[in-house]
XYZ file of C-alpha atoms in Angstrom:
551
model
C 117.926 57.750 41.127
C 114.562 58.810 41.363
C 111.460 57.365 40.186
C 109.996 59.163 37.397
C 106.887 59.863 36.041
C 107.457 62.906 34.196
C 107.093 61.479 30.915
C 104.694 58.514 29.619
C 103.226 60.386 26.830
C 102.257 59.196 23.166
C 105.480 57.275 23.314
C 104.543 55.531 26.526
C 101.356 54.574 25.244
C 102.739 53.828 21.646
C 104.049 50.226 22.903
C 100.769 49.452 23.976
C 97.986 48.013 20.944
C 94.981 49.502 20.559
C 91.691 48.195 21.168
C 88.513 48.972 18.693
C 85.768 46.713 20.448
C 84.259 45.776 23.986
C 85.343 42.618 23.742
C 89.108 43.658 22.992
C 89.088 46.014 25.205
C 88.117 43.657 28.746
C 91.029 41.343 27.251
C 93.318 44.331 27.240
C 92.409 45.290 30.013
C 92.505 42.214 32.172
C 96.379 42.941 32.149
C 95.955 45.433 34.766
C 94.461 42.863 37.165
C 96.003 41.389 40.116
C 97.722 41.618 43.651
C 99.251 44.840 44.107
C 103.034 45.350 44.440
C 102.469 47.435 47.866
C 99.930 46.619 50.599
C 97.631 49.235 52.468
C 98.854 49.877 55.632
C 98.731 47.260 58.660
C 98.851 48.315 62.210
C 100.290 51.379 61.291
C 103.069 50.204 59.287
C 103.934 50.001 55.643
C 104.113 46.527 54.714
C 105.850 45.597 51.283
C 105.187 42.238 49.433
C 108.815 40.230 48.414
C 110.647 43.467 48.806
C 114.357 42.737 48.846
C 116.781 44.347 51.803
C 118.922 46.257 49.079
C 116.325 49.159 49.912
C 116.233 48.845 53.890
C 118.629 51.382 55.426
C 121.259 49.966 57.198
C 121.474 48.772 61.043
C 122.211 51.117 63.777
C 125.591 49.952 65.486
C 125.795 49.058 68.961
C 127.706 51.298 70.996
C 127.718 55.331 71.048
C 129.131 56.797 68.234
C 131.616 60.112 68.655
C 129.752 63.194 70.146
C 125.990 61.322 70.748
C 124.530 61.790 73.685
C 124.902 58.955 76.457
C 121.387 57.470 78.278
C 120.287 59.951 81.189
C 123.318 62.915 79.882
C 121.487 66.178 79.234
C 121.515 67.848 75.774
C 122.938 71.010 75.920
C 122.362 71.647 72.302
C 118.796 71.468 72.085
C 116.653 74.404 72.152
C 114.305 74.888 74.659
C 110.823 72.016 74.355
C 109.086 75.149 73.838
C 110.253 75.791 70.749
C 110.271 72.380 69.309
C 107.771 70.604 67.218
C 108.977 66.725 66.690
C 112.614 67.455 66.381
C 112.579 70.611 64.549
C 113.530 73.775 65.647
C 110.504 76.099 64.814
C 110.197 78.944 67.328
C 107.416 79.344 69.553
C 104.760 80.863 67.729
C 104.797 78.287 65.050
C 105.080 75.370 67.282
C 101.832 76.917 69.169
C 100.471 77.543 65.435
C 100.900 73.957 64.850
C 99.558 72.554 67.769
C 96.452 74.672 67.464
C 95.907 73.476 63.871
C 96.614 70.021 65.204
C 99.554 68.818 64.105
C 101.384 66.934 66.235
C 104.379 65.936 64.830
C 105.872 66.546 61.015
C 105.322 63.933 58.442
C 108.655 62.269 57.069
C 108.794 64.177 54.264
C 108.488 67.921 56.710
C 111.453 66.504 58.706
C 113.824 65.573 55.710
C 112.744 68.956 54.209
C 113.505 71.530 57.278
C 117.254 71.342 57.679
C 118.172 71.599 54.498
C 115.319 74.845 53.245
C 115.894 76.458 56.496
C 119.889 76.270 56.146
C 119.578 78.449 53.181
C 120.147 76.001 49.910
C 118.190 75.251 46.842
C 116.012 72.188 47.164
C 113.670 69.883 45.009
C 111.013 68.530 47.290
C 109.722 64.809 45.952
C 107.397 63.132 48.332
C 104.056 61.649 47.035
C 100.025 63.472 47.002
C 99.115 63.989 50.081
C 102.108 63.679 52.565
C 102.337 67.602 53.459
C 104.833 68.694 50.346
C 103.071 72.385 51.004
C 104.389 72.597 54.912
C 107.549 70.990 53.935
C 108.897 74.081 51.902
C 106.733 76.653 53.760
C 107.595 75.823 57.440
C 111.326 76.384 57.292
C 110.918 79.222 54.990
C 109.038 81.125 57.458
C 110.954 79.760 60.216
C 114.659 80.785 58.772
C 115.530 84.773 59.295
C 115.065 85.041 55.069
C 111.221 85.419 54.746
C 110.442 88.116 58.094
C 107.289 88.843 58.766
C 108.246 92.724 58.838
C 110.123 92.022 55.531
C 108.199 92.951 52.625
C 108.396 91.154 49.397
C 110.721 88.511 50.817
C 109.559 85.080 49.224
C 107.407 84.810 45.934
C 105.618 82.020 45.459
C 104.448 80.534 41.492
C 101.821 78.441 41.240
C 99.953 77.002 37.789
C 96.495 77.824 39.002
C 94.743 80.832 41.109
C 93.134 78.115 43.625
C 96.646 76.479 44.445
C 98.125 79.730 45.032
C 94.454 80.594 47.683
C 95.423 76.954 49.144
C 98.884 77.961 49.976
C 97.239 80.846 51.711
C 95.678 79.546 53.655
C 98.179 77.331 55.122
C 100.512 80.411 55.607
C 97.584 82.006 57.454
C 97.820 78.771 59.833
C 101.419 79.676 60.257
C 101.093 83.423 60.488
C 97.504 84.147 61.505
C 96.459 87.418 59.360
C 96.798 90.180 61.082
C 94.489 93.228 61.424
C 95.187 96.159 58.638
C 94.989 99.994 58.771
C 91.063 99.493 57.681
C 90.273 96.908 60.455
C 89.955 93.728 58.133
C 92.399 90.763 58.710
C 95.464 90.440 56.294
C 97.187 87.807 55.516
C 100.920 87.422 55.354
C 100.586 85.945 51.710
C 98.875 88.374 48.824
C 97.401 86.880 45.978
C 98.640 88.754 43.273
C 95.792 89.856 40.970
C 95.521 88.002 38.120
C 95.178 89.211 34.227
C 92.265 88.367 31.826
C 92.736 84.412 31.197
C 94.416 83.247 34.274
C 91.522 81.815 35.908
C 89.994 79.952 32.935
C 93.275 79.325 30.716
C 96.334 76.972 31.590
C 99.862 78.478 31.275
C 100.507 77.054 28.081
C 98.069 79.367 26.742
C 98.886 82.140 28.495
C 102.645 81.687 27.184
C 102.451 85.324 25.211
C 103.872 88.258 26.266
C 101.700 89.902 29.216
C 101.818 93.184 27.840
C 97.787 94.183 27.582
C 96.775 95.202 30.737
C 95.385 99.033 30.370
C 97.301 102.488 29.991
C 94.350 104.053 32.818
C 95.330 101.043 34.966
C 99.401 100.977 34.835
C 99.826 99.984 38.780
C 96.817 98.567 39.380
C 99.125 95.177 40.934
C 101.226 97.116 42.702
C 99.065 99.310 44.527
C 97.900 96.584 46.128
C 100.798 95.569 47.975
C 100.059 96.480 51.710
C 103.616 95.465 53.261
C 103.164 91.693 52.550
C 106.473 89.526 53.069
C 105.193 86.963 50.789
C 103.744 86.864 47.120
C 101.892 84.370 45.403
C 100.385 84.059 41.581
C 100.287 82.799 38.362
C 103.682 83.411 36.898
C 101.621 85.450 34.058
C 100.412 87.437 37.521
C 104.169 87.678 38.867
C 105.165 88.706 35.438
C 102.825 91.890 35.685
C 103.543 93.531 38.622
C 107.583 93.288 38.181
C 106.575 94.856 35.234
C 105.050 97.040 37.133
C 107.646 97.547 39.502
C 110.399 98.385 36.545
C 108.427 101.010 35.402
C 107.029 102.826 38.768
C 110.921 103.638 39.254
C 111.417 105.123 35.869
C 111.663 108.799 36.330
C 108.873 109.810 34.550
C 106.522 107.047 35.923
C 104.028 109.443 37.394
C 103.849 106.658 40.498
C 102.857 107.677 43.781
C 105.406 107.001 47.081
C 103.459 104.205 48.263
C 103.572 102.722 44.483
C 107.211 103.447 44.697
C 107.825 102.231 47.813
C 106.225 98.696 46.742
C 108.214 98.588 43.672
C 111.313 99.523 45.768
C 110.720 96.627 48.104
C 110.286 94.115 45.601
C 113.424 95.333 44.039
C 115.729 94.951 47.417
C 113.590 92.390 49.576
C 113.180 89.610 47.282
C 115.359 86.604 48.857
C 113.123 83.143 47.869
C 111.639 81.496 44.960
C 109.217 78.197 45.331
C 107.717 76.633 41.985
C 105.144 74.636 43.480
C 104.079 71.997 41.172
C 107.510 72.351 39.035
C 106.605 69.866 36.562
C 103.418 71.545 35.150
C 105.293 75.327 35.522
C 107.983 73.739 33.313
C 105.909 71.802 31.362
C 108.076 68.847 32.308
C 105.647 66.659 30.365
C 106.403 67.625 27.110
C 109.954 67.750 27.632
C 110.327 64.515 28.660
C 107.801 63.066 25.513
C 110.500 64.544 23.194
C 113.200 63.257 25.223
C 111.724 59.818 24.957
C 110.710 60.354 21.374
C 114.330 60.988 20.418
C 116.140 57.939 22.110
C 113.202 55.861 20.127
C 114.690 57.147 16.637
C 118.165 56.641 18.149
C 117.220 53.055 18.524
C 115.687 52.260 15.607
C 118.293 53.814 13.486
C 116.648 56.793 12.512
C 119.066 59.459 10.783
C 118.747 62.718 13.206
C 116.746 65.836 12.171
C 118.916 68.018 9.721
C 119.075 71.685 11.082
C 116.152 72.517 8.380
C 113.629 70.312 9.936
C 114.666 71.356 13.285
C 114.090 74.988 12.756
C 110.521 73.803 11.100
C 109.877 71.808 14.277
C 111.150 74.757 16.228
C 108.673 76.737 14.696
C 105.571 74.815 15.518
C 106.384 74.986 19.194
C 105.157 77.216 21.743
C 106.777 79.882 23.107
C 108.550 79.195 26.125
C 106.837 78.968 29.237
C 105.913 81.793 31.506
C 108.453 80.649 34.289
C 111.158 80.650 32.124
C 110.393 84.136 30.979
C 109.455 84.954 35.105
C 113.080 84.043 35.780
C 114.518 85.915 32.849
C 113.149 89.408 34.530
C 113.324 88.720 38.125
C 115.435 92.033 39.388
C 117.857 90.046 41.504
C 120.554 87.786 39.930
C 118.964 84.205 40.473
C 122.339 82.394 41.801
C 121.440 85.171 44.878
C 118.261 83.882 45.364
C 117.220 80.441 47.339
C 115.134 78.331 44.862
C 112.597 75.810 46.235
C 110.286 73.371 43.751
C 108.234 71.014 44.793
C 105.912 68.267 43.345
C 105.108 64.385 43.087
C 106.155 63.788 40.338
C 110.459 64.480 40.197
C 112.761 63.221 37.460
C 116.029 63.773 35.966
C 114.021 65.995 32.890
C 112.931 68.317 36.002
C 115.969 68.342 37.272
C 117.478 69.342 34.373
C 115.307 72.280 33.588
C 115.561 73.515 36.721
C 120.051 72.988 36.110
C 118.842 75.117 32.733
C 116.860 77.696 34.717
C 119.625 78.546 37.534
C 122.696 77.889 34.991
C 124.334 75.641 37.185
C 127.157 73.335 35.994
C 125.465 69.672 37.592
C 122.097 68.660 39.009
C 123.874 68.257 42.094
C 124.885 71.832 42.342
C 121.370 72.942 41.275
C 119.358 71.550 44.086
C 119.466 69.397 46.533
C 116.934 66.673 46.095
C 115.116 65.539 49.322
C 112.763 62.933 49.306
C 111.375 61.296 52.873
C 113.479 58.850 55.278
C 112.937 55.643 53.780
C 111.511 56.882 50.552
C 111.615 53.213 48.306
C 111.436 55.647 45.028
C 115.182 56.105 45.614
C 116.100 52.685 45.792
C 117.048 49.981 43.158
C 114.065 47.805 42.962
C 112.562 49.245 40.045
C 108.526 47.641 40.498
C 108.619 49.028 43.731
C 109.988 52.438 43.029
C 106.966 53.089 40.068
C 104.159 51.603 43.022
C 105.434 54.186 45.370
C 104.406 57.269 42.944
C 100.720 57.105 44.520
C 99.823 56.669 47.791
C 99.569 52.685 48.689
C 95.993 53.715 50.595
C 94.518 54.438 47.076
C 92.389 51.607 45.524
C 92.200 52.026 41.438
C 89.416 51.149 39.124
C 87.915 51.368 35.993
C 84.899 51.148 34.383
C 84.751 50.224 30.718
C 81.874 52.105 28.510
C 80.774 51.659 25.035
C 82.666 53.971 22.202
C 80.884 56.738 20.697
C 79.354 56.894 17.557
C 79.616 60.048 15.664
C 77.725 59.106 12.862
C 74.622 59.240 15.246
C 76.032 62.604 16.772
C 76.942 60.873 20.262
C 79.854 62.807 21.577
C 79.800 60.437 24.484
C 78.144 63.054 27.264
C 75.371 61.177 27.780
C 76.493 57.445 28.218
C 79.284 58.764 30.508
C 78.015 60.381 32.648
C 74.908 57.855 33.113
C 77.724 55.365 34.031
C 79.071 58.404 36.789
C 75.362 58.451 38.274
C 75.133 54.491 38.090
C 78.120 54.111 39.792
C 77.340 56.943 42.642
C 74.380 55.431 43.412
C 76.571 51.933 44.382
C 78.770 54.119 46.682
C 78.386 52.679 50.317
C 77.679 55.313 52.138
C 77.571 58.166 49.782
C 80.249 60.838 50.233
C 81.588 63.527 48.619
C 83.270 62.790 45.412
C 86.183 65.060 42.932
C 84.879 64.459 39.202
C 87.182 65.355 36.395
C 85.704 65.363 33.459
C 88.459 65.311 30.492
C 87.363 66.845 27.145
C 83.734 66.552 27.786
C 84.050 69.812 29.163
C 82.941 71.105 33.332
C 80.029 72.856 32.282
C 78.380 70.263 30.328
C 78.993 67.095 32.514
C 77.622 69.430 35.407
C 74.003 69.877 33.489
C 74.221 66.445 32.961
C 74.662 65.428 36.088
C 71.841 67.894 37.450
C 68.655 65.964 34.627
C 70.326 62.918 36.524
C 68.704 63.689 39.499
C 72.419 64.808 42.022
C 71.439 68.060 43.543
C 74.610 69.266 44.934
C 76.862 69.901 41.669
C 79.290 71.802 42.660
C 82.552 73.651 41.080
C 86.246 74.720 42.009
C 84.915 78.009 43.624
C 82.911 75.908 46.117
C 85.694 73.859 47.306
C 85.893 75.232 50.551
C 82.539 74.155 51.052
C 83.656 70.405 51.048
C 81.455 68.369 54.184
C 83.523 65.373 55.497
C 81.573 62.361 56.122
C 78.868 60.747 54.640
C 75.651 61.737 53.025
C 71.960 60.982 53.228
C 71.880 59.832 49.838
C 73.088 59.941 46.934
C 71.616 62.446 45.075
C 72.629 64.420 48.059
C 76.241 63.744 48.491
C 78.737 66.453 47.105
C 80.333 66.223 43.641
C 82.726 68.914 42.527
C 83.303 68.987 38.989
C 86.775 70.595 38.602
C 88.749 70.902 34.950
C 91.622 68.909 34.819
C 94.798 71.508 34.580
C 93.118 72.833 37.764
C 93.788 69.190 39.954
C 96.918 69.406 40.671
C 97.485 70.496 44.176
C 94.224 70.202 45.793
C 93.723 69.129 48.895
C 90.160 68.489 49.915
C 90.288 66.483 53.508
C 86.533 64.975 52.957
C 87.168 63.452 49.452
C 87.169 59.789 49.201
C 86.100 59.396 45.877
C 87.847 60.878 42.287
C 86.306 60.270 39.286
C 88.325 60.317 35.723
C 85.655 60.279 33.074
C 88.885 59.714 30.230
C 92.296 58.222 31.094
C 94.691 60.899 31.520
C 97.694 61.819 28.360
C 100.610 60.551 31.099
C 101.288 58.171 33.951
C 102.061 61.873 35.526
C 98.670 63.081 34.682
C 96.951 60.082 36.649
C 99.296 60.175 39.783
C 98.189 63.800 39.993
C 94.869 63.383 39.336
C 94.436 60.160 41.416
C 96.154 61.367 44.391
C 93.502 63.830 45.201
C 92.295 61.070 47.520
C 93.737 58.621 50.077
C 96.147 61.440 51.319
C 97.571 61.557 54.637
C 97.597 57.956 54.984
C 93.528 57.761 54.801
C 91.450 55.093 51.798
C 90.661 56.588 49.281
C 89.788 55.098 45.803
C 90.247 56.559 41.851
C 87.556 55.424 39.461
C 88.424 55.834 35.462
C 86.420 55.017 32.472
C 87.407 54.158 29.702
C 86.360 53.319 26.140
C 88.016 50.677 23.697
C 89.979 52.711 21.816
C 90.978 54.496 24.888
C 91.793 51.517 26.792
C 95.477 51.147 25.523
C 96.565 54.729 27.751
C 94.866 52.954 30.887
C 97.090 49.928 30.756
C 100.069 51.846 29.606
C 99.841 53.931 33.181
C 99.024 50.678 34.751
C 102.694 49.330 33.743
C 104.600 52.661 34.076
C 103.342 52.939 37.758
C 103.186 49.471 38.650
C 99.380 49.616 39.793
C 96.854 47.149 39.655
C 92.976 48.078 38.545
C 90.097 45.746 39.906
């Protein structure tokens, strides 16, 4: 059993009434008040409040067990400390690479991960923000003889967002340093595959079409940019391209040059590993899940089932499916010959069960084999303690309640927003740099706004890389990157301490993404939402489904 927070959508937030004042709205709210299930960390060490020992892993026995290694014996089976890192076998050059990035040691979550990716099988990786889910399934990938740095085309990596897939980079170029190309200029091990018109400012669910507009004058314009790189990364509307690409360089009357060939030939024969990173958005786990949810309710209450005319009609309204689905359909391997990695926070038995869907396999447990970190308390049975650990327990939560808007006046709620966002930078002690998403009011608009507000350094997801840890002068100095939501997930931006959700988020998924852009690697952090009346129901109904308390 894994805790899930792949659904809590309008059903979720359906159980919870709705507020239409101020006054209704602190009342509801006040629910969300009080001690937290899980404490911040002590001395180091997680401490958990009345937690039962039905989740603590067992005691060692005395004694040595059959075949371990007696005090002061030596260990003939262990390779060589150079080529360790913690207790995983690495090689060398990605021990040094590790070091010299400093990292120490693997997190809990890298250690569970390595044995089982390297050894070859499919794998879901669940672990929480910020605990190194993007090293967990990249380390033993590289490290295993199936992604070769001489091998072209060997892994693919899909990703919901250009900047995830440029994040992934460049942790593989910490791995594998790039390497200097026929022109002089470094290369990395990873290409970014070019992306089509839409992929940087549309999600995947509107990019679900068939990707078949690209220009006749510019047929391998993907393709020709493949320089010998063992490992892809895009959009899976990207991926989709160049394989098309790839099918028709080969055709006989392509017109394709040998190097164009050659690419497509090597993407044909090389390809060995697949990793959805962030699995749940890909698959638009979400929505799954709602209708899950949404059909057990009618179950409950008695509802007849939908006669085969209204599900056609209801079949109808949906969208097409997603672009991963139709990635898989034309990958030119057979998928049970590939190894299939996904990874994200947020894991449940919906995921799960797209991803059984997606390889064809008979069980979940002969899909993938779900690894979560030693002494991950989202496996166990104590259900409060399970939805708490979703988010990182170094992650205060608040929330601001503003007044509603009035559209009779023509308020769409810009303006008394964000003058609640500069109000409450200003109380920020000391000022640092803070992660805005701004919801529906839209990047570009809550960026002016903040700029007549008087904060000078607006910045966007292109300036990410820019991010200055510490504290600022001011202020109206510190750094605040406005980013859209369906671009969150994923990022990691070390000097972040503040996020800012300007609208509660559709899901208690939505929020643990969202939220967990902060207080990662075991540093504070805190998530600030606001929230007006009538929006105040969603707030609570995350509150309960991940067992958080707001101040």
């Amino acid at each position: 059993m894994v805790a899930q927070a792949d659904g809590g959508g309008a059903g979720a937030f359906g159980s919870v009434s709705k507020a239409t004042s101020m006054d209704e709205a602190r009342e509801l709210l006040s629910q969300m008040h009080g001690e937290r299930k899980v404490r911040r960390k002590e001395s180091g060490e997680r401490k958990l409040e009345e937690g039962t020992q039905q989740d603590q892993p067992p005691p060692k026995k005395k004694g040595y067990e059959k075949g371990q290694k007696k005090k002061g014996e030596p260990n003939k089976s262990l390779p060589p400390p150079h080529m360790i890192w913690g207790e995983l076998s690495v090689g060398p050059v990605l021990r040094q690479s590790l070091l010299s990035a400093s990292l120490p040691e693997p997190t809990e979550i890298q250690s569970a991960a390595f044995p089982v990716i390297s050894s070859g099988k499919n794998a879901v990786v669940a672990s929480p923000t910020g605990t190194g889910k993007s090293l967990a399934f990249l380390l033993p990938l590289l490290a295993s003889a199936k992604v070769g740095r001489n091998v072209p085309c060997s892994m693919v990596v899909v990703t919901p967002t250009v900047e995830l897939a440029a994040q992934l980079q460049r942790e593989v170029d910490r791995l594998w340093p790039p390497k200097d190309s026929d022109d002089g200029t470094p290369r990395s091990a990873m290409h970014l595959v070019g992306f089509v018109s839409g992929d940087r400012n549309k999600s995947e669910e509107e990019n679900a079409g068939d990707a078949e507009d690209e220009a006749e004058g510019d047929r391998f314009r993907l393709l020709s940019e493949l320089k010998g790189d063992p490992i892809l990364a895009g959009t899976p509307r990207s991926l989709r391209t160049i394989l098309r690409e790839a099918r028709r360089a080969l055709e006989n009357d392509s017109g394709a040059d040998g190097d164009v060939k050659e690419a497509a030939l090597c993407i044909q024969r090389n390809m060995k590993a697949v990793v959805l990173d962030e699995a749940d958005r890909l698959l638009r786990t979400e929505g799954k899940a709602r209708d899950v949810a949404e059909a057990k309710q009618r179950r409950e209450q008695g509802v007849a089932p939908l006669s085969n005319t209204q599900k056609k009609k209801l079949k109808a309204k949906r969208k097409p499916k997603t672009q991963t689905e139709q990635l898989f359909r034309e990958l030119p391997v057979p998928v049970e010959t590939l190894q299939v990695v996904c990874a994200s926070a947020t894991v449940g038995r919906t995921l799960r069960r797209q991803l059984m869907d997606l390889l064809g396999t008979a069980s979940l447990d002969k899909t993938a084999e779900l690894i979560t970190g030693e002494g991950d308390i989202r496996t166990g049975k104590n259900a409060d303690r399970r939805k708490s650990s979703l988010v990182p327990d170094t992650l205060h939560h608040i929330y601001r309640l503003i007044p509603g808007i009035d559209k009779s006046i023509g308020d769409d709620g810009l303006g008394v927003t964000v003058a609640a966002l500069r109000d409450t930078l200003q109380r920020l002690d000391p000022p640092s740099p803070a992660l805005i998403f701004p919801g529906k009011l839209g990047v570009d608009s809550v960026q002016k706004e903040l700029y007549d507000c008087g904060v000078k350094n607006v910045l966007g997801l292109r300036d990410i890389q820019l991010c200055k840890e510490g504290p600022a002068s001011s202020w109206e100095d510190a750094q605040c990157f406005v980013v859209g939501d369906k671009f969150g997930r994923g990022l990691d931006i070390p000097g972040v301490k503040y996020v800012f959700l300007l609208s509660p988020p559709s899901s208690a998924a939505g929020y643990t993404h969202l939220s967990g852009r902060t207080g990662r690697n075991g540093e504070d952090g805190t998530a600030i939402t606001f929230t007006r009346p009538r929006e105040a129901h969603k707030l609570v109904a995350i509150a309960e489904a991940l067992g958080l308390a707001f101040e």
